[in-house]
Short mmCIF file of N, CA, C and O in Angstrom, two decimals:
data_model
loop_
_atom_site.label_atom_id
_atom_site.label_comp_id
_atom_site.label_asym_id
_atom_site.label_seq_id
_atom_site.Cartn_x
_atom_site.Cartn_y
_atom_site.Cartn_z
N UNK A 1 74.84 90.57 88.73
CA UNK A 1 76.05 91.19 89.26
C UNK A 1 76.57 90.36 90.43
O UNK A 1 75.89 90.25 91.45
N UNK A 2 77.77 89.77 90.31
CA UNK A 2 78.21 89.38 91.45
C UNK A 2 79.18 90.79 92.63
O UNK A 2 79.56 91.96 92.52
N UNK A 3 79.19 89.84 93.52
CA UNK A 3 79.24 90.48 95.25
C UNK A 3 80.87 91.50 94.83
O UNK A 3 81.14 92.69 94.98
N UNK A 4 81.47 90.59 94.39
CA UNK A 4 83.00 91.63 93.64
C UNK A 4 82.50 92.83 93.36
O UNK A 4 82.70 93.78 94.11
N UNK A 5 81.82 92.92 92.29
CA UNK A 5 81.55 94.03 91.33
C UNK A 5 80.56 95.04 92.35
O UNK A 5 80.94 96.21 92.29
N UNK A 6 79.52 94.85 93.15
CA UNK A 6 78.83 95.62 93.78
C UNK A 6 80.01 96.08 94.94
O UNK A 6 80.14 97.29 95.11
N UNK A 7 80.80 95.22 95.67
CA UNK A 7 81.67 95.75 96.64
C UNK A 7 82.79 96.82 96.15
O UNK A 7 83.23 97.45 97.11
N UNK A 8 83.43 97.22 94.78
CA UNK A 8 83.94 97.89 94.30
C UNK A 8 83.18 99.17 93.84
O UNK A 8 83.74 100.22 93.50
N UNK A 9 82.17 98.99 93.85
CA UNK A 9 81.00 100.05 93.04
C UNK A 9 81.02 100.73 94.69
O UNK A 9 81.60 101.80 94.90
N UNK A 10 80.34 99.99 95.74
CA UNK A 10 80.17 100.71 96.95
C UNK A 10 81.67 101.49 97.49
O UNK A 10 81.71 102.47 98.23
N UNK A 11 82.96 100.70 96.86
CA UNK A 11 83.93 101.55 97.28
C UNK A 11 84.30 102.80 96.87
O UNK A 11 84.55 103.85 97.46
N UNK A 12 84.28 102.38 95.46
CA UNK A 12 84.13 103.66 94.43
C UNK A 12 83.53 104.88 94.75
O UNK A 12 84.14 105.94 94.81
N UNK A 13 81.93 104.66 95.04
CA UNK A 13 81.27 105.29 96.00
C UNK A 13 81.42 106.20 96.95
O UNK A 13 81.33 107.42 97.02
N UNK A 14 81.73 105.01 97.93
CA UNK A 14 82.35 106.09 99.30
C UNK A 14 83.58 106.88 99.21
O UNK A 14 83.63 107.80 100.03
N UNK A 15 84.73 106.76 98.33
CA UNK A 15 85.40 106.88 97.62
C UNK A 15 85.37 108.50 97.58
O UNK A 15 85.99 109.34 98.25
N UNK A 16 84.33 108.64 96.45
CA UNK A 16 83.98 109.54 95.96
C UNK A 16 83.22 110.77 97.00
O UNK A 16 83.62 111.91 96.79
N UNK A 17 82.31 110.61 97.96
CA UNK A 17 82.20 111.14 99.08
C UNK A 17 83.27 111.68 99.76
O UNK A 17 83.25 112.89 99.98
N UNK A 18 84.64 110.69 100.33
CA UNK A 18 84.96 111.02 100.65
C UNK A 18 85.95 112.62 100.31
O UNK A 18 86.28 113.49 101.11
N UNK A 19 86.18 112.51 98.94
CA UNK A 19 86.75 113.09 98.48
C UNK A 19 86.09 114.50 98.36
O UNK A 19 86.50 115.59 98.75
N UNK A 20 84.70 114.06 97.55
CA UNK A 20 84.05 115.70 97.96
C UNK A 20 83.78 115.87 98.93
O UNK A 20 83.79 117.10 98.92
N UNK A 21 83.43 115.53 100.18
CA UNK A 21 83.57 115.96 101.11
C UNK A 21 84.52 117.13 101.76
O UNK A 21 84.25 118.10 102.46
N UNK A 22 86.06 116.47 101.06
CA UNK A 22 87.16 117.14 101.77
C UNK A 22 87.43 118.32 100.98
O UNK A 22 88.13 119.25 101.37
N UNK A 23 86.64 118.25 99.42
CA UNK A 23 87.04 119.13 98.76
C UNK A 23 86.21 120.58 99.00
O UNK A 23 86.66 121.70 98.75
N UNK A 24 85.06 120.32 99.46
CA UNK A 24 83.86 121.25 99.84
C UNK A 24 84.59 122.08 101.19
O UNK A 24 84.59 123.30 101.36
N UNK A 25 85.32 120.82 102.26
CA UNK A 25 85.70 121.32 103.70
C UNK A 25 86.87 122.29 102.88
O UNK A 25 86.53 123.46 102.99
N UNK A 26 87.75 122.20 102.33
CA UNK A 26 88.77 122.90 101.91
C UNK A 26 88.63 123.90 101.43
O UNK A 26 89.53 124.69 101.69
N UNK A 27 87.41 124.48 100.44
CA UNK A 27 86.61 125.71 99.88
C UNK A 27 86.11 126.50 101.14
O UNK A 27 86.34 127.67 101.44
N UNK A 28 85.25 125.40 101.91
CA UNK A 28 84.91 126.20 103.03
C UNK A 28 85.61 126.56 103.82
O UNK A 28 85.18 127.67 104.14
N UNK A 29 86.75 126.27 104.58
CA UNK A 29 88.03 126.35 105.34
C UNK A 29 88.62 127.87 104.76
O UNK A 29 88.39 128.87 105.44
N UNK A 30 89.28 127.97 103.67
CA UNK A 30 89.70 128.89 102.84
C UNK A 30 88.50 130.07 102.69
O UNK A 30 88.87 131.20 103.00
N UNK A 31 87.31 129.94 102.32
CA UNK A 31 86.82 130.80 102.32
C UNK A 31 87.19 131.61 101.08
O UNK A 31 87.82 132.66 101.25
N UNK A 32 86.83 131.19 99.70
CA UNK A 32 87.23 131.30 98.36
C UNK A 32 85.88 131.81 98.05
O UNK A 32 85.81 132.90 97.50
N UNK A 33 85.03 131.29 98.27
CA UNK A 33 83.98 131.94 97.31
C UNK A 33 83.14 133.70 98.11
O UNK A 33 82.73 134.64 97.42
N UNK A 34 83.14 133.65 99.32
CA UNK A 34 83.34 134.92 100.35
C UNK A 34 84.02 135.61 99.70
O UNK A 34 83.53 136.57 99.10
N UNK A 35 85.23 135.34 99.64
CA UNK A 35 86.39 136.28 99.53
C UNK A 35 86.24 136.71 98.26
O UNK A 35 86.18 137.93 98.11
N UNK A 36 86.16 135.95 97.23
CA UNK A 36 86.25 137.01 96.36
C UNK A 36 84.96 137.41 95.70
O UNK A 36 85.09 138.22 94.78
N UNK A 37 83.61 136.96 96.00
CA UNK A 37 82.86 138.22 95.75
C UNK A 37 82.84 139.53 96.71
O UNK A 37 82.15 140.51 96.44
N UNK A 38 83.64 139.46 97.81
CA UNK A 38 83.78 140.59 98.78
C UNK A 38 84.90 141.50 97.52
O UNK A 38 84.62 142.57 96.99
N UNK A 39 86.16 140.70 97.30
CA UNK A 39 87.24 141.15 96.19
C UNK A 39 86.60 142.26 95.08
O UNK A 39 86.86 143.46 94.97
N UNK A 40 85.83 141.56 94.42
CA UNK A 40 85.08 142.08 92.78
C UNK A 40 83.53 142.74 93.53
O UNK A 40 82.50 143.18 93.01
N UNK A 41 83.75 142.65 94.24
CA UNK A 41 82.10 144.00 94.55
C UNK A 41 81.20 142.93 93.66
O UNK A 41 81.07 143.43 92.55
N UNK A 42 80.64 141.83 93.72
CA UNK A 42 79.81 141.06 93.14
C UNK A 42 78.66 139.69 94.66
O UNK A 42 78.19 138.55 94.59
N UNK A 43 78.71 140.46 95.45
CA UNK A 43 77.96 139.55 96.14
C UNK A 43 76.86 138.76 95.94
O UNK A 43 76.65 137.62 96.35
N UNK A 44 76.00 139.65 95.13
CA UNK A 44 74.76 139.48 94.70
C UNK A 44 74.90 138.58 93.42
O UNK A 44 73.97 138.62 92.62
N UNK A 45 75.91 137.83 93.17
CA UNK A 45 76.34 136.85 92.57
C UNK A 45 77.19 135.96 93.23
O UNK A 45 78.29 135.56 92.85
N UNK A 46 76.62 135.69 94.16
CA UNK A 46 77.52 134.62 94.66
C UNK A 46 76.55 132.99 94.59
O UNK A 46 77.06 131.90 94.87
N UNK A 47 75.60 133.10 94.31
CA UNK A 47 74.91 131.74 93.78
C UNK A 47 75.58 131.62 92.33
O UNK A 47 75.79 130.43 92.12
N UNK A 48 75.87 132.16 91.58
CA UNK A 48 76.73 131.81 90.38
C UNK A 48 77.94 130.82 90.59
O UNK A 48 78.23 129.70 90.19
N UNK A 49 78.74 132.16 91.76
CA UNK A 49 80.28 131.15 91.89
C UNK A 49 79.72 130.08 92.49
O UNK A 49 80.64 129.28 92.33
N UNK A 50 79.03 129.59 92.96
CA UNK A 50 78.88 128.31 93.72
C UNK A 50 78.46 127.48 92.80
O UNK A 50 79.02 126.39 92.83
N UNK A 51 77.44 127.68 91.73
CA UNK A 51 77.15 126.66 91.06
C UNK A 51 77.73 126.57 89.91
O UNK A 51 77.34 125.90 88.95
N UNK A 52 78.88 127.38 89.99
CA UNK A 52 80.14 127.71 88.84
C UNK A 52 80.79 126.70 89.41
O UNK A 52 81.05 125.76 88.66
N UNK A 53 81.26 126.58 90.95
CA UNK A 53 82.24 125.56 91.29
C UNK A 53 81.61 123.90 91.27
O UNK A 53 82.33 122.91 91.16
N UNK A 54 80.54 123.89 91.37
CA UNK A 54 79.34 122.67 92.04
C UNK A 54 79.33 121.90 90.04
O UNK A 54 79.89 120.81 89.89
N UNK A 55 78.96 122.30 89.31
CA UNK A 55 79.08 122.45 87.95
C UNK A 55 80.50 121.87 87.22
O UNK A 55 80.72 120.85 86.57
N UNK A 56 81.45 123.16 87.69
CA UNK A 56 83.08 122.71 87.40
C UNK A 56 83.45 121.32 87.65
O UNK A 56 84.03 120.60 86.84
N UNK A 57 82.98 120.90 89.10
CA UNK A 57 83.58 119.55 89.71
C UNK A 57 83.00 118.15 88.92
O UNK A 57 83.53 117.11 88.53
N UNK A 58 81.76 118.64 88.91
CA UNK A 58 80.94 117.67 88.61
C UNK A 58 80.74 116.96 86.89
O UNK A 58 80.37 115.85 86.50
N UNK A 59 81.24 118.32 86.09
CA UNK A 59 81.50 118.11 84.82
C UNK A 59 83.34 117.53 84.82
O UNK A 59 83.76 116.61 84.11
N UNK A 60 83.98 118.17 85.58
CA UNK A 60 85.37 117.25 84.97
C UNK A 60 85.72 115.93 85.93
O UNK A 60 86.77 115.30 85.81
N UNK A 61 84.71 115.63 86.88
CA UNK A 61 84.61 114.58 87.67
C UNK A 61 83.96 113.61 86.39
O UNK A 61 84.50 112.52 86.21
N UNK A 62 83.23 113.85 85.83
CA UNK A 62 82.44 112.86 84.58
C UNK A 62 83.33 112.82 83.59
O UNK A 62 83.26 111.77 82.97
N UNK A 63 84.46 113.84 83.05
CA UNK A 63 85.29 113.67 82.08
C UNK A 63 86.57 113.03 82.48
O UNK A 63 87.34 112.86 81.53
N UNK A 64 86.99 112.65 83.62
CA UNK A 64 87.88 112.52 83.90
C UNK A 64 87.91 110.89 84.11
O UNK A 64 88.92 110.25 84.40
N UNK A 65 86.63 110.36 83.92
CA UNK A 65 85.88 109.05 84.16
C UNK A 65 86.12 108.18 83.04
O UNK A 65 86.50 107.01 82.92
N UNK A 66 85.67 109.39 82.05
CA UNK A 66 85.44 109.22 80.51
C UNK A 66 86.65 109.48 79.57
O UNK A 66 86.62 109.26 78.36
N UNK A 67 87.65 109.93 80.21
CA UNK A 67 89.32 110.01 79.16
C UNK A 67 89.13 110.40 77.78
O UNK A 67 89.95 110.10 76.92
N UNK A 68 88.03 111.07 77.53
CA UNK A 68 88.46 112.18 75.84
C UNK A 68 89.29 112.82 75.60
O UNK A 68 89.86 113.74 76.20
N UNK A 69 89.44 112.28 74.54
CA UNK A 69 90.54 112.99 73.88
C UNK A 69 89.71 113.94 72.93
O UNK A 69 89.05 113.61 71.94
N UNK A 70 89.90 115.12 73.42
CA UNK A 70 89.57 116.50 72.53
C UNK A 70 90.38 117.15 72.21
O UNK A 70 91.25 117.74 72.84
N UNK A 71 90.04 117.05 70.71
CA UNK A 71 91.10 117.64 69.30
C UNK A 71 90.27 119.15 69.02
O UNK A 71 89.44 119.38 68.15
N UNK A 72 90.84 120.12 70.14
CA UNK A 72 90.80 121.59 69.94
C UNK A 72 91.66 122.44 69.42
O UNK A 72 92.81 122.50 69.83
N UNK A 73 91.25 123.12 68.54
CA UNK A 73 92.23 124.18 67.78
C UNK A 73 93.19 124.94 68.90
O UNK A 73 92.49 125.31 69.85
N UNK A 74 94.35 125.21 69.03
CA UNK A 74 95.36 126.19 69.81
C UNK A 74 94.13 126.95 70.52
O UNK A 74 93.70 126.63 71.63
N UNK A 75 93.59 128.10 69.68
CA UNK A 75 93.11 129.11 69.76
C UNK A 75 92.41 128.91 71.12
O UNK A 75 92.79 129.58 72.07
N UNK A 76 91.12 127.79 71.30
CA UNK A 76 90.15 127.32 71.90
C UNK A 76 90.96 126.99 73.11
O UNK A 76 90.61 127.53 74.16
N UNK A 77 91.89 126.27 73.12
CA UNK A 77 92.74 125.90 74.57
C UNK A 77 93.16 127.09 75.52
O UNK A 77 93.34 127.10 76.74
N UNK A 78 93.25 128.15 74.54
CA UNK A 78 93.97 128.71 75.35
C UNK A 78 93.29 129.81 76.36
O UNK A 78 94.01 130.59 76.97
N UNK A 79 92.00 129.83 76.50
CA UNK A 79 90.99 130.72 77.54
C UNK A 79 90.97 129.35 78.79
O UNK A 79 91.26 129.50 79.98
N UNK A 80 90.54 128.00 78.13
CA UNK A 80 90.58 127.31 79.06
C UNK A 80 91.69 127.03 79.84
O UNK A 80 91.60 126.64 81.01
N UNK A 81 93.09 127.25 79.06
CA UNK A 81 94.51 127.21 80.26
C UNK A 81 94.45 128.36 81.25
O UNK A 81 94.80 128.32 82.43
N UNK A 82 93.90 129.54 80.49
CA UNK A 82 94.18 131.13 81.36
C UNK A 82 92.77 130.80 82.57
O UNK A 82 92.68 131.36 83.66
N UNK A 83 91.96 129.97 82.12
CA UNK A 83 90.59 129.64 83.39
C UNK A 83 91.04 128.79 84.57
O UNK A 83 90.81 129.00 85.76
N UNK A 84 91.90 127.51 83.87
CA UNK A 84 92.10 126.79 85.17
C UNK A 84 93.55 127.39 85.79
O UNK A 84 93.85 126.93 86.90
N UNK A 85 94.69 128.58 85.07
CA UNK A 85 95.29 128.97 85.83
C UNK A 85 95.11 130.23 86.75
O UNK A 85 95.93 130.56 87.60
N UNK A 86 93.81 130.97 86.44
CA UNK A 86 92.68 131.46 87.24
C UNK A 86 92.65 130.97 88.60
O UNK A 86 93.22 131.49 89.55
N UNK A 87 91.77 129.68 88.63
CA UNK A 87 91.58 128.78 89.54
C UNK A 87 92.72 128.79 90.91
O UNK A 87 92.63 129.20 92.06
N UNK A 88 94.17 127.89 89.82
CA UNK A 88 95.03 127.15 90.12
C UNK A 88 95.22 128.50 90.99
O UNK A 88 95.01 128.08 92.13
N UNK A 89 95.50 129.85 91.12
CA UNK A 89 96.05 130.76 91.43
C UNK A 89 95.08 131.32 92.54
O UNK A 89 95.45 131.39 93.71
N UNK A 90 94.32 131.56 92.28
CA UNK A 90 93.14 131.81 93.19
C UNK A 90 93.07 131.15 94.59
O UNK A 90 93.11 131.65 95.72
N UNK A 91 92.96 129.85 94.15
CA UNK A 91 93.54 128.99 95.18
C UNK A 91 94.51 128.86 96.04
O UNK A 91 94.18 128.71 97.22
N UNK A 92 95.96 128.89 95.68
CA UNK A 92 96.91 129.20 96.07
C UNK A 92 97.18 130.51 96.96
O UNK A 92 97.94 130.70 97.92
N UNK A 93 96.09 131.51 96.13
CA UNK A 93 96.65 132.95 96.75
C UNK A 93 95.62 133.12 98.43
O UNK A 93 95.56 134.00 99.29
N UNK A 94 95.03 131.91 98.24
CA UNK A 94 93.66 131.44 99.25
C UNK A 94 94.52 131.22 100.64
O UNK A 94 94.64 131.86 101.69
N UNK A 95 95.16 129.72 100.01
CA UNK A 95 95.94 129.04 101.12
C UNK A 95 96.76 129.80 101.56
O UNK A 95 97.11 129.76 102.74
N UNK A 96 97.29 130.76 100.57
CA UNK A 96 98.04 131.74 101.31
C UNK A 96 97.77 132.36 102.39
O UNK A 96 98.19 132.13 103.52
N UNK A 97 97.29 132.90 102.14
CA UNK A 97 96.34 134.57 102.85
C UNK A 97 95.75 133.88 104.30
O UNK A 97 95.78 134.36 105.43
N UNK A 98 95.16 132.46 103.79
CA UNK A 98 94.59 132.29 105.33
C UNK A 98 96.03 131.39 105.86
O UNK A 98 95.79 131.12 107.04
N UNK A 99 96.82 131.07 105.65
CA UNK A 99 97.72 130.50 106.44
C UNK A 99 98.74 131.81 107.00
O UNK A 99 99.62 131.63 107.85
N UNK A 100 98.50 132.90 106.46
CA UNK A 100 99.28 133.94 106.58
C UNK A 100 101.15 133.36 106.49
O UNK A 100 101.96 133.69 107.35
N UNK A 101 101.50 132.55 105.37
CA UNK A 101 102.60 132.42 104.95
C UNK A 101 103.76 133.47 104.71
O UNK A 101 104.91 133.34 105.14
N UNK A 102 103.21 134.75 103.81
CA UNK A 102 104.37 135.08 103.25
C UNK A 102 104.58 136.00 104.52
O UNK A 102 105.60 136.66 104.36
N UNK A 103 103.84 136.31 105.96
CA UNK A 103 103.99 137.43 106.78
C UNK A 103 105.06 136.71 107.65
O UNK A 103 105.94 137.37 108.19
N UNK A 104 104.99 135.19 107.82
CA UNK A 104 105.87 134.37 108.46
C UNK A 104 107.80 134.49 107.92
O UNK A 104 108.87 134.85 108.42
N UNK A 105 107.30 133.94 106.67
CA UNK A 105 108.42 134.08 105.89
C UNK A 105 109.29 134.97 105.55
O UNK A 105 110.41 134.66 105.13
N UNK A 106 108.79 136.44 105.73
CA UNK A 106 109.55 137.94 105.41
C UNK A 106 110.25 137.67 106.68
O UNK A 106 111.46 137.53 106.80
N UNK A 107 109.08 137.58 107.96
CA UNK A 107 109.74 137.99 109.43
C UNK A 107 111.01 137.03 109.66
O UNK A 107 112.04 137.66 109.91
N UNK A 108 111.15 135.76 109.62
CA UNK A 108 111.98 134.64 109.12
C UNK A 108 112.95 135.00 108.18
O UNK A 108 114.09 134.58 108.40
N UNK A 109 112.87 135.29 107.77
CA UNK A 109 114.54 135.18 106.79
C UNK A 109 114.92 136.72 106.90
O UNK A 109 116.04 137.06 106.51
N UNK A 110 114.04 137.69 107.43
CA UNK A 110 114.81 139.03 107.67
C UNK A 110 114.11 140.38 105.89
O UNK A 110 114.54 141.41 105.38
N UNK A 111 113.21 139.67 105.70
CA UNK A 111 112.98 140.65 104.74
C UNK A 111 112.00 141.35 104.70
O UNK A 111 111.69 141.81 103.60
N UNK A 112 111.32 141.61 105.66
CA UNK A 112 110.14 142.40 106.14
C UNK A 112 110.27 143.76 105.59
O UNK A 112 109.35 144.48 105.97
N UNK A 113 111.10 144.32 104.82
CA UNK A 113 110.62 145.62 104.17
C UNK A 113 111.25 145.42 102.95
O UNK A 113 111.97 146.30 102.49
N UNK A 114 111.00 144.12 102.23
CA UNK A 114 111.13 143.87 101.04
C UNK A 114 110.20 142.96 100.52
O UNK A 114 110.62 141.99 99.90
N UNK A 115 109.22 143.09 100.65
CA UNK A 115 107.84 142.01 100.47
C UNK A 115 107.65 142.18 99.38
O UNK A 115 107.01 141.30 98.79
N UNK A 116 108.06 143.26 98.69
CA UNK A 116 107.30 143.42 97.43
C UNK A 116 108.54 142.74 96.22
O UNK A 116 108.17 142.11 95.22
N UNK A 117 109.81 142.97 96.49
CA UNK A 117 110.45 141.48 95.83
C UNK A 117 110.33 140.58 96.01
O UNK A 117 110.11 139.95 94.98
N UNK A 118 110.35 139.80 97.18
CA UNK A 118 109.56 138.36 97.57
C UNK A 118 108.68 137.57 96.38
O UNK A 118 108.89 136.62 95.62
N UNK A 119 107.23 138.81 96.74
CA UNK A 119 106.16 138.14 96.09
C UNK A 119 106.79 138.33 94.60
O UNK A 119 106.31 137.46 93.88
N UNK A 120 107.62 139.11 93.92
CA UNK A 120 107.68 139.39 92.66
C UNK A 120 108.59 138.47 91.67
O UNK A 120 108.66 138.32 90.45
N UNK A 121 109.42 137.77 93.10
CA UNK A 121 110.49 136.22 92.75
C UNK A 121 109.75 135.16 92.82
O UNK A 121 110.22 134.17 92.27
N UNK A 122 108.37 135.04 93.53
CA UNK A 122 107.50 134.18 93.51
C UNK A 122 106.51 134.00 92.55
O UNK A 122 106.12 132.87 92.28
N UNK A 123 105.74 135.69 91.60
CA UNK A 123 105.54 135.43 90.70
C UNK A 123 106.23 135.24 89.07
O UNK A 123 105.64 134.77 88.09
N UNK A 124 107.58 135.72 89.13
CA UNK A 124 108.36 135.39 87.95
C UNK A 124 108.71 133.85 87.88
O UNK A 124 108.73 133.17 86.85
N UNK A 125 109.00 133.40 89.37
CA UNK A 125 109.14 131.77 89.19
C UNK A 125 108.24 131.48 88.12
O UNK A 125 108.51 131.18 86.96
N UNK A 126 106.88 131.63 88.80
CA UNK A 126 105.82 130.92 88.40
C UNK A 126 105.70 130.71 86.78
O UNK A 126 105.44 129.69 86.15
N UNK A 127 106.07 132.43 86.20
CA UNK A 127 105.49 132.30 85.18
C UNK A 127 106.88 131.61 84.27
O UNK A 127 106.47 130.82 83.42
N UNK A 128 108.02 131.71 84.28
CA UNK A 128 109.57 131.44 84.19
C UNK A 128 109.29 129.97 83.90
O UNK A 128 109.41 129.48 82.77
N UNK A 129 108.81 129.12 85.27
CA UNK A 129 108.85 128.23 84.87
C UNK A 129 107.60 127.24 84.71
O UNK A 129 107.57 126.08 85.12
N UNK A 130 106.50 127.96 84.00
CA UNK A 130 105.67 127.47 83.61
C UNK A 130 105.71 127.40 82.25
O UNK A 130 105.27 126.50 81.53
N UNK A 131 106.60 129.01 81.75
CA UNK A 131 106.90 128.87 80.30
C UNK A 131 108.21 127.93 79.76
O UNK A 131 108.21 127.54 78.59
N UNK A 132 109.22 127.60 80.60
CA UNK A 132 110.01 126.93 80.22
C UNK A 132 109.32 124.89 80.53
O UNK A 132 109.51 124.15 79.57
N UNK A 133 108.97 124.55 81.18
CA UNK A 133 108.07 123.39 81.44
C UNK A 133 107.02 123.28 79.98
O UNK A 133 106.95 122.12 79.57
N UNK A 134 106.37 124.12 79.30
CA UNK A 134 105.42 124.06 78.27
C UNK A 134 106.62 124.17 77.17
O UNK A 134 107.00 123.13 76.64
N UNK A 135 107.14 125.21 76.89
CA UNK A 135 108.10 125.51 75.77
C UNK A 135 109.38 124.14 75.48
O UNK A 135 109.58 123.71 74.34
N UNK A 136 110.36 123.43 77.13
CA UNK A 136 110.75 122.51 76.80
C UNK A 136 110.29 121.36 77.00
O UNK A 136 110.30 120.60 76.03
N UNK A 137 109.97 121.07 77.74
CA UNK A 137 108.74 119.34 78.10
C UNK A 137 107.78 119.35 76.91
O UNK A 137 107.68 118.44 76.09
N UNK A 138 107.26 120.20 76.93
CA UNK A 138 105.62 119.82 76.23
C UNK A 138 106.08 120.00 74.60
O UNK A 138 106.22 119.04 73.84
N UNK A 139 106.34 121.62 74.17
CA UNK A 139 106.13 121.37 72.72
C UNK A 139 107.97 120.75 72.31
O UNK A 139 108.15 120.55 71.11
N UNK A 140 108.69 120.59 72.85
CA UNK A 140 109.94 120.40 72.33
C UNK A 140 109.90 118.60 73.02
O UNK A 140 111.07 118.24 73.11
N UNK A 141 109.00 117.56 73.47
CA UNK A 141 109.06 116.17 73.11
C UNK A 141 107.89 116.20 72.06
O UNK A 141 107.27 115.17 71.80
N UNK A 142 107.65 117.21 71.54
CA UNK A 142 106.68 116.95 70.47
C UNK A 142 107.20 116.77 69.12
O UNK A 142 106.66 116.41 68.07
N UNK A 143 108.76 117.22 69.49
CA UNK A 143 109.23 117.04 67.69
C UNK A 143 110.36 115.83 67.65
O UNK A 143 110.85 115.49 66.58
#
């Protein structure tokens, strides 16, 4: 092995540290895995979610290395879209809560006794245009 190839491997490396590192500080910061076995009355499972998340990273950190292409039936995709938009949401509703955003934002624009449309224009976006993004991007450059 020449000095190139080992100096890219060690970058790669640290690389990679660095990244979980920040990704672990950001779980811990948020306080995601606390929170929601406090959420679901499941404490006594909280070595699961951890090695649910420790597991998660580490398996699509190796696939993501490896670029397969997996030819899954509709059917099969579609627990794994509703899992990582699980996640994706979970997350989000994380950064929320501890940044205390939407309490800023009502008081700010004057809608403090309308919170419950707020969040309800925030979740129709979501789903609005998650279905129009899949329905025209995805399956309509498919034909």
């Amino acid at each position: 092995m020449n000095a190139q190839f080992i100096f890219v491997m060690l970058v790669g490396f640290a690389e990679g540290i660095a990244v979980g590192a920040g990704f672990v500080a950001f779980l811990s910061v948020l306080g995601i895995i606390p929170r929601l076995t406090q959420l679901s009355k499941t404490v006594h499972l909280i070595r699961y979610y951890e090695w649910g998340i420790i597991i998660g990273a580490v398996v699509s950190s190796w696939l993501s290395l490896r670029n397969p292409v997996l030819s899954l039936p509709k059917m099969t995709v579609i627990p794994i879209g509703l899992g990582a938009g699980v996640f994706i949401g979970m997350l989000a509703a994380a950064l929320t809560e501890v940044l205390n955003v939407l309490p800023i934002l009502t008081k700010r624009i004057g809608f403090i006794d309308k919170i419950l449309i707020l969040l309800m224009a925030i979740v129709l976006g979501k789903v609005f245009g998650s279905l129009f993004h899949w329905t025209i991007f995805i399956d309509g450059g498919a034909n």
